């Protein structure tokens, strides 16, 4: 079985739209200084529909495009986007998003990305990024909590909220997608 499936025009167009969805989510979160990121909806959507490689590609492209345009900090989180896409695609493919197991799968994806993000935020940015969650980190740091604990405790809470929102949007989109379109994307997975 080939690891990389043949990309169709439908898949490429869908992936481009998924990157656009991530871009818009990131822009909204930045402008409103939200304590969530909203930059992975397209990554997760692509991973669920087309697999881990598509999720990783959309996530990586998102980090590059967001980093080059609206949020230079996004470049540092490229590995986080890739891991979110790969882990979501693998968990979905193995049936982990069925019933109550989906909550556990979302928590697992969140843990993966939270640990990676925390390391980046704490050691590269000393707790301060372009995200609204930096305000929470600053409050915790100023209250005497060390940087790693401040960042990780903030990151895990904001990532759980972010992924809950993103996965809700993803499964909402999938629910209303026309079946023929889903079939054109999923049949290659």
PDB file of C-alpha atoms in Angstrom:
ATOM      1  CA  UNK A   1       0.000   0.000   0.000  1.00  0.00           C
ATOM      2  CA  UNK A   2       1.412   3.377  -1.005  1.00  0.00           C
ATOM      3  CA  UNK A   3       1.906   5.925   1.735  1.00  0.00           C
ATOM      4  CA  UNK A   4       1.112   8.844  -0.545  1.00  0.00           C
ATOM      5  CA  UNK A   5      -2.020   8.494  -2.642  1.00  0.00           C
ATOM      6  CA  UNK A   6      -2.433  10.141  -6.009  1.00  0.00           C
ATOM      7  CA  UNK A   7      -3.718  13.662  -5.534  1.00  0.00           C
ATOM      8  CA  UNK A   8      -6.742  14.559  -7.618  1.00  0.00           C
ATOM      9  CA  UNK A   9      -7.820  18.036  -8.636  1.00  0.00           C
ATOM     10  CA  UNK A  10     -10.692  17.812  -6.144  1.00  0.00           C
ATOM     11  CA  UNK A  11      -8.267  16.975  -3.351  1.00  0.00           C
ATOM     12  CA  UNK A  12      -5.886  19.823  -4.222  1.00  0.00           C
ATOM     13  CA  UNK A  13      -8.718  22.355  -4.417  1.00  0.00           C
ATOM     14  CA  UNK A  14     -10.139  21.107  -1.121  1.00  0.00           C
ATOM     15  CA  UNK A  15      -6.726  21.315   0.533  1.00  0.00           C
ATOM     16  CA  UNK A  16      -6.297  24.883  -0.737  1.00  0.00           C
ATOM     17  CA  UNK A  17      -9.693  25.782   0.733  1.00  0.00           C
ATOM     18  CA  UNK A  18      -8.657  24.111   3.998  1.00  0.00           C
ATOM     19  CA  UNK A  19      -5.534  26.305   4.150  1.00  0.00           C
ATOM     20  CA  UNK A  20      -7.828  29.293   3.532  1.00  0.00           C
ATOM     21  CA  UNK A  21     -10.067  28.202   6.402  1.00  0.00           C
ATOM     22  CA  UNK A  22      -7.012  28.040   8.677  1.00  0.00           C
ATOM     23  CA  UNK A  23      -5.888  31.474   7.487  1.00  0.00           C
ATOM     24  CA  UNK A  24      -9.278  33.056   8.239  1.00  0.00           C
ATOM     25  CA  UNK A  25      -9.457  31.354  11.652  1.00  0.00           C
ATOM     26  CA  UNK A  26      -5.975  32.578  12.547  1.00  0.00           C
ATOM     27  CA  UNK A  27      -6.789  36.103  11.375  1.00  0.00           C
ATOM     28  CA  UNK A  28      -9.977  36.258  13.452  1.00  0.00           C
ATOM     29  CA  UNK A  29      -8.205  34.941  16.561  1.00  0.00           C
ATOM     30  CA  UNK A  30      -5.347  37.432  16.138  1.00  0.00           C
ATOM     31  CA  UNK A  31      -7.520  40.462  15.471  1.00  0.00           C
ATOM     32  CA  UNK A  32      -9.844  39.705  18.391  1.00  0.00           C
ATOM     33  CA  UNK A  33      -6.920  38.629  20.644  1.00  0.00           C
ATOM     34  CA  UNK A  34      -8.796  35.436  21.492  1.00  0.00           C
ATOM     35  CA  UNK A  35      -7.203  32.964  23.903  1.00  0.00           C
ATOM     36  CA  UNK A  36      -7.673  30.283  21.209  1.00  0.00           C
ATOM     37  CA  UNK A  37      -5.950  29.941  17.838  1.00  0.00           C
ATOM     38  CA  UNK A  38      -8.560  28.689  15.333  1.00  0.00           C
ATOM     39  CA  UNK A  39      -5.777  28.003  12.834  1.00  0.00           C
ATOM     40  CA  UNK A  40      -6.173  24.243  12.532  1.00  0.00           C
ATOM     41  CA  UNK A  41      -9.763  23.666  11.399  1.00  0.00           C
ATOM     42  CA  UNK A  42      -8.662  23.020   7.817  1.00  0.00           C
ATOM     43  CA  UNK A  43      -5.757  20.865   8.992  1.00  0.00           C
ATOM     44  CA  UNK A  44      -8.066  18.666  11.044  1.00  0.00           C
ATOM     45  CA  UNK A  45     -10.729  18.578   8.314  1.00  0.00           C
ATOM     46  CA  UNK A  46      -8.203  17.446   5.714  1.00  0.00           C
ATOM     47  CA  UNK A  47      -6.780  14.843   8.095  1.00  0.00           C
ATOM     48  CA  UNK A  48     -10.214  13.385   8.829  1.00  0.00           C
ATOM     49  CA  UNK A  49     -11.334  13.280   5.196  1.00  0.00           C
ATOM     50  CA  UNK A  50      -8.112  12.560   3.317  1.00  0.00           C
ATOM     51  CA  UNK A  51      -5.687  11.165   5.878  1.00  0.00           C
ATOM     52  CA  UNK A  52      -2.581  12.090   7.833  1.00  0.00           C
ATOM     53  CA  UNK A  53      -0.475  13.167   4.841  1.00  0.00           C
ATOM     54  CA  UNK A  54      -3.138  15.635   3.678  1.00  0.00           C
ATOM     55  CA  UNK A  55      -3.523  16.954   7.224  1.00  0.00           C
ATOM     56  CA  UNK A  56       0.233  17.401   7.549  1.00  0.00           C
ATOM     57  CA  UNK A  57       0.467  19.159   4.161  1.00  0.00           C
ATOM     58  CA  UNK A  58      -2.380  21.560   4.956  1.00  0.00           C
ATOM     59  CA  UNK A  59      -0.928  22.261   8.410  1.00  0.00           C
ATOM     60  CA  UNK A  60       2.559  22.878   7.081  1.00  0.00           C
ATOM     61  CA  UNK A  61       1.333  25.149   4.282  1.00  0.00           C
ATOM     62  CA  UNK A  62      -0.824  27.035   6.773  1.00  0.00           C
ATOM     63  CA  UNK A  63       2.147  27.752   9.029  1.00  0.00           C
ATOM     64  CA  UNK A  64       4.196  28.964   6.057  1.00  0.00           C
ATOM     65  CA  UNK A  65       1.453  31.178   4.615  1.00  0.00           C
ATOM     66  CA  UNK A  66       0.310  32.595   7.963  1.00  0.00           C
ATOM     67  CA  UNK A  67       3.937  33.155   8.938  1.00  0.00           C
ATOM     68  CA  UNK A  68       4.730  34.981   5.707  1.00  0.00           C
ATOM     69  CA  UNK A  69       1.614  37.166   5.818  1.00  0.00           C
ATOM     70  CA  UNK A  70      -0.292  37.850   9.036  1.00  0.00           C
ATOM     71  CA  UNK A  71       1.600  36.175  11.893  1.00  0.00           C
ATOM     72  CA  UNK A  72       5.366  35.563  11.725  1.00  0.00           C
ATOM     73  CA  UNK A  73       5.087  33.544  14.957  1.00  0.00           C
ATOM     74  CA  UNK A  74       3.169  30.852  13.010  1.00  0.00           C
ATOM     75  CA  UNK A  75       6.372  29.721  11.316  1.00  0.00           C
ATOM     76  CA  UNK A  76       7.691  28.371  14.618  1.00  0.00           C
ATOM     77  CA  UNK A  77       4.557  26.277  15.052  1.00  0.00           C
ATOM     78  CA  UNK A  78       4.864  24.450  11.729  1.00  0.00           C
ATOM     79  CA  UNK A  79       5.798  21.178  13.517  1.00  0.00           C
ATOM     80  CA  UNK A  80       2.719  21.559  15.731  1.00  0.00           C
ATOM     81  CA  UNK A  81       0.439  21.883  12.701  1.00  0.00           C
ATOM     82  CA  UNK A  82       2.049  18.839  11.079  1.00  0.00           C
ATOM     83  CA  UNK A  83       1.669  16.737  14.250  1.00  0.00           C
ATOM     84  CA  UNK A  84      -1.970  17.842  14.581  1.00  0.00           C
ATOM     85  CA  UNK A  85      -2.658  16.703  11.016  1.00  0.00           C
ATOM     86  CA  UNK A  86      -0.793  13.406  11.290  1.00  0.00           C
ATOM     87  CA  UNK A  87      -2.162  12.428  14.707  1.00  0.00           C
ATOM     88  CA  UNK A  88      -5.732  13.326  13.754  1.00  0.00           C
ATOM     89  CA  UNK A  89      -5.504  11.409  10.478  1.00  0.00           C
ATOM     90  CA  UNK A  90      -4.031   8.325  12.141  1.00  0.00           C
ATOM     91  CA  UNK A  91      -6.540   8.344  15.000  1.00  0.00           C
ATOM     92  CA  UNK A  92      -9.457   8.820  12.625  1.00  0.00           C
ATOM     93  CA  UNK A  93      -8.227   6.090  10.298  1.00  0.00           C
ATOM     94  CA  UNK A  94      -7.958   3.670  13.230  1.00  0.00           C
ATOM     95  CA  UNK A  95     -11.560   4.361  14.313  1.00  0.00           C
ATOM     96  CA  UNK A  96     -10.741   6.418  17.398  1.00  0.00           C
ATOM     97  CA  UNK A  97     -13.295   9.105  16.498  1.00  0.00           C
ATOM     98  CA  UNK A  98     -16.331   6.889  17.010  1.00  0.00           C
ATOM     99  CA  UNK A  99     -18.759   7.617  19.844  1.00  0.00           C
ATOM    100  CA  UNK A 100     -17.255   8.480  23.208  1.00  0.00           C
ATOM    101  CA  UNK A 101     -13.801   7.485  21.977  1.00  0.00           C
ATOM    102  CA  UNK A 102     -13.821  10.731  19.994  1.00  0.00           C
ATOM    103  CA  UNK A 103     -13.534  12.763  23.202  1.00  0.00           C
ATOM    104  CA  UNK A 104     -10.476  10.762  24.196  1.00  0.00           C
ATOM    105  CA  UNK A 105      -9.011  11.161  20.697  1.00  0.00           C
ATOM    106  CA  UNK A 106      -9.482  14.935  20.818  1.00  0.00           C
ATOM    107  CA  UNK A 107      -7.800  15.054  24.233  1.00  0.00           C
ATOM    108  CA  UNK A 108      -4.930  12.937  22.894  1.00  0.00           C
ATOM    109  CA  UNK A 109      -4.396  15.221  19.876  1.00  0.00           C
ATOM    110  CA  UNK A 110      -4.567  18.193  22.243  1.00  0.00           C
ATOM    111  CA  UNK A 111      -1.918  16.697  24.525  1.00  0.00           C
ATOM    112  CA  UNK A 112       0.428  16.116  21.584  1.00  0.00           C
ATOM    113  CA  UNK A 113       0.119  19.674  20.331  1.00  0.00           C
ATOM    114  CA  UNK A 114       0.087  21.245  23.807  1.00  0.00           C
ATOM    115  CA  UNK A 115       3.383  19.689  24.807  1.00  0.00           C
ATOM    116  CA  UNK A 116       5.024  20.772  21.540  1.00  0.00           C
ATOM    117  CA  UNK A 117       3.507  24.246  21.679  1.00  0.00           C
ATOM    118  CA  UNK A 118       4.486  24.712  25.320  1.00  0.00           C
ATOM    119  CA  UNK A 119       8.118  23.938  24.598  1.00  0.00           C
ATOM    120  CA  UNK A 120       8.146  26.410  21.701  1.00  0.00           C
ATOM    121  CA  UNK A 121       6.336  29.155  23.638  1.00  0.00           C
ATOM    122  CA  UNK A 122       8.426  28.749  26.797  1.00  0.00           C
ATOM    123  CA  UNK A 123      11.871  28.357  25.303  1.00  0.00           C
ATOM    124  CA  UNK A 124      11.681  30.311  22.043  1.00  0.00           C
ATOM    125  CA  UNK A 125       9.308  33.111  23.059  1.00  0.00           C
ATOM    126  CA  UNK A 126       9.689  33.176  26.857  1.00  0.00           C
ATOM    127  CA  UNK A 127       5.912  32.862  27.156  1.00  0.00           C
ATOM    128  CA  UNK A 128       4.895  35.758  24.907  1.00  0.00           C
ATOM    129  CA  UNK A 129       3.535  35.171  21.391  1.00  0.00           C
ATOM    130  CA  UNK A 130       0.984  36.912  19.174  1.00  0.00           C
ATOM    131  CA  UNK A 131      -1.845  34.918  20.761  1.00  0.00           C
ATOM    132  CA  UNK A 132      -4.321  36.269  23.272  1.00  0.00           C
ATOM    133  CA  UNK A 133      -3.303  33.411  25.581  1.00  0.00           C
ATOM    134  CA  UNK A 134      -0.027  35.255  26.237  1.00  0.00           C
ATOM    135  CA  UNK A 135      -1.984  37.532  28.568  1.00  0.00           C
ATOM    136  CA  UNK A 136      -2.852  34.532  30.739  1.00  0.00           C
ATOM    137  CA  UNK A 137       0.785  33.398  30.758  1.00  0.00           C
ATOM    138  CA  UNK A 138       1.895  36.886  31.803  1.00  0.00           C
ATOM    139  CA  UNK A 139      -0.550  36.943  34.717  1.00  0.00           C
ATOM    140  CA  UNK A 140       0.632  33.525  35.895  1.00  0.00           C
ATOM    141  CA  UNK A 141       4.321  34.466  35.531  1.00  0.00           C
ATOM    142  CA  UNK A 142       3.774  37.715  37.449  1.00  0.00           C
ATOM    143  CA  UNK A 143       2.085  35.790  40.246  1.00  0.00           C
ATOM    144  CA  UNK A 144       5.300  33.836  40.799  1.00  0.00           C
ATOM    145  CA  UNK A 145       4.656  30.652  38.781  1.00  0.00           C
ATOM    146  CA  UNK A 146       7.678  29.566  36.715  1.00  0.00           C
ATOM    147  CA  UNK A 147       7.623  30.002  32.956  1.00  0.00           C
ATOM    148  CA  UNK A 148       7.222  26.325  32.034  1.00  0.00           C
ATOM    149  CA  UNK A 149       4.295  25.786  34.437  1.00  0.00           C
ATOM    150  CA  UNK A 150       2.707  29.075  33.347  1.00  0.00           C
ATOM    151  CA  UNK A 151       2.959  28.221  29.672  1.00  0.00           C
ATOM    152  CA  UNK A 152       1.912  24.559  29.916  1.00  0.00           C
ATOM    153  CA  UNK A 153      -1.082  25.210  32.193  1.00  0.00           C
ATOM    154  CA  UNK A 154      -2.257  27.974  29.879  1.00  0.00           C
ATOM    155  CA  UNK A 155      -1.506  25.980  26.743  1.00  0.00           C
ATOM    156  CA  UNK A 156      -3.383  22.855  27.811  1.00  0.00           C
ATOM    157  CA  UNK A 157      -6.520  24.813  28.714  1.00  0.00           C
ATOM    158  CA  UNK A 158      -6.480  27.015  25.614  1.00  0.00           C
ATOM    159  CA  UNK A 159      -5.617  24.072  23.345  1.00  0.00           C
ATOM    160  CA  UNK A 160      -8.486  21.994  24.757  1.00  0.00           C
ATOM    161  CA  UNK A 161     -10.880  24.870  24.110  1.00  0.00           C
ATOM    162  CA  UNK A 162      -9.366  25.492  20.677  1.00  0.00           C
ATOM    163  CA  UNK A 163      -9.546  21.841  19.618  1.00  0.00           C
ATOM    164  CA  UNK A 164     -13.097  21.501  20.958  1.00  0.00           C
ATOM    165  CA  UNK A 165     -14.126  24.454  18.779  1.00  0.00           C
ATOM    166  CA  UNK A 166     -12.128  23.278  15.760  1.00  0.00           C
ATOM    167  CA  UNK A 167     -13.343  19.675  15.889  1.00  0.00           C
ATOM    168  CA  UNK A 168     -16.941  20.900  16.337  1.00  0.00           C
ATOM    169  CA  UNK A 169     -16.576  22.999  13.195  1.00  0.00           C
ATOM    170  CA  UNK A 170     -14.897  20.094  11.349  1.00  0.00           C
ATOM    171  CA  UNK A 171     -17.638  17.591  12.147  1.00  0.00           C
ATOM    172  CA  UNK A 172     -20.272  20.244  11.414  1.00  0.00           C
ATOM    173  CA  UNK A 173     -18.755  20.823   7.974  1.00  0.00           C
ATOM    174  CA  UNK A 174     -18.537  17.093   7.294  1.00  0.00           C
ATOM    175  CA  UNK A 175     -22.183  16.657   8.315  1.00  0.00           C
ATOM    176  CA  UNK A 176     -23.398  19.214   5.754  1.00  0.00           C
ATOM    177  CA  UNK A 177     -20.985  18.302   2.945  1.00  0.00           C
ATOM    178  CA  UNK A 178     -22.607  16.774  -0.107  1.00  0.00           C
ATOM    179  CA  UNK A 179     -22.038  12.999  -0.179  1.00  0.00           C
ATOM    180  CA  UNK A 180     -20.577  13.017  -3.723  1.00  0.00           C
ATOM    181  CA  UNK A 181     -17.899  15.504  -2.624  1.00  0.00           C
ATOM    182  CA  UNK A 182     -17.071  13.469   0.487  1.00  0.00           C
ATOM    183  CA  UNK A 183     -16.788  10.361  -1.676  1.00  0.00           C
ATOM    184  CA  UNK A 184     -14.372  12.089  -4.061  1.00  0.00           C
ATOM    185  CA  UNK A 185     -12.125  12.965  -1.124  1.00  0.00           C
ATOM    186  CA  UNK A 186     -12.466   9.955   1.151  1.00  0.00           C
ATOM    187  CA  UNK A 187     -12.270   7.193  -1.447  1.00  0.00           C
ATOM    188  CA  UNK A 188      -8.545   7.924  -1.855  1.00  0.00           C
ATOM    189  CA  UNK A 189      -7.872   7.510   1.863  1.00  0.00           C
TER     190      UNK A 189
END
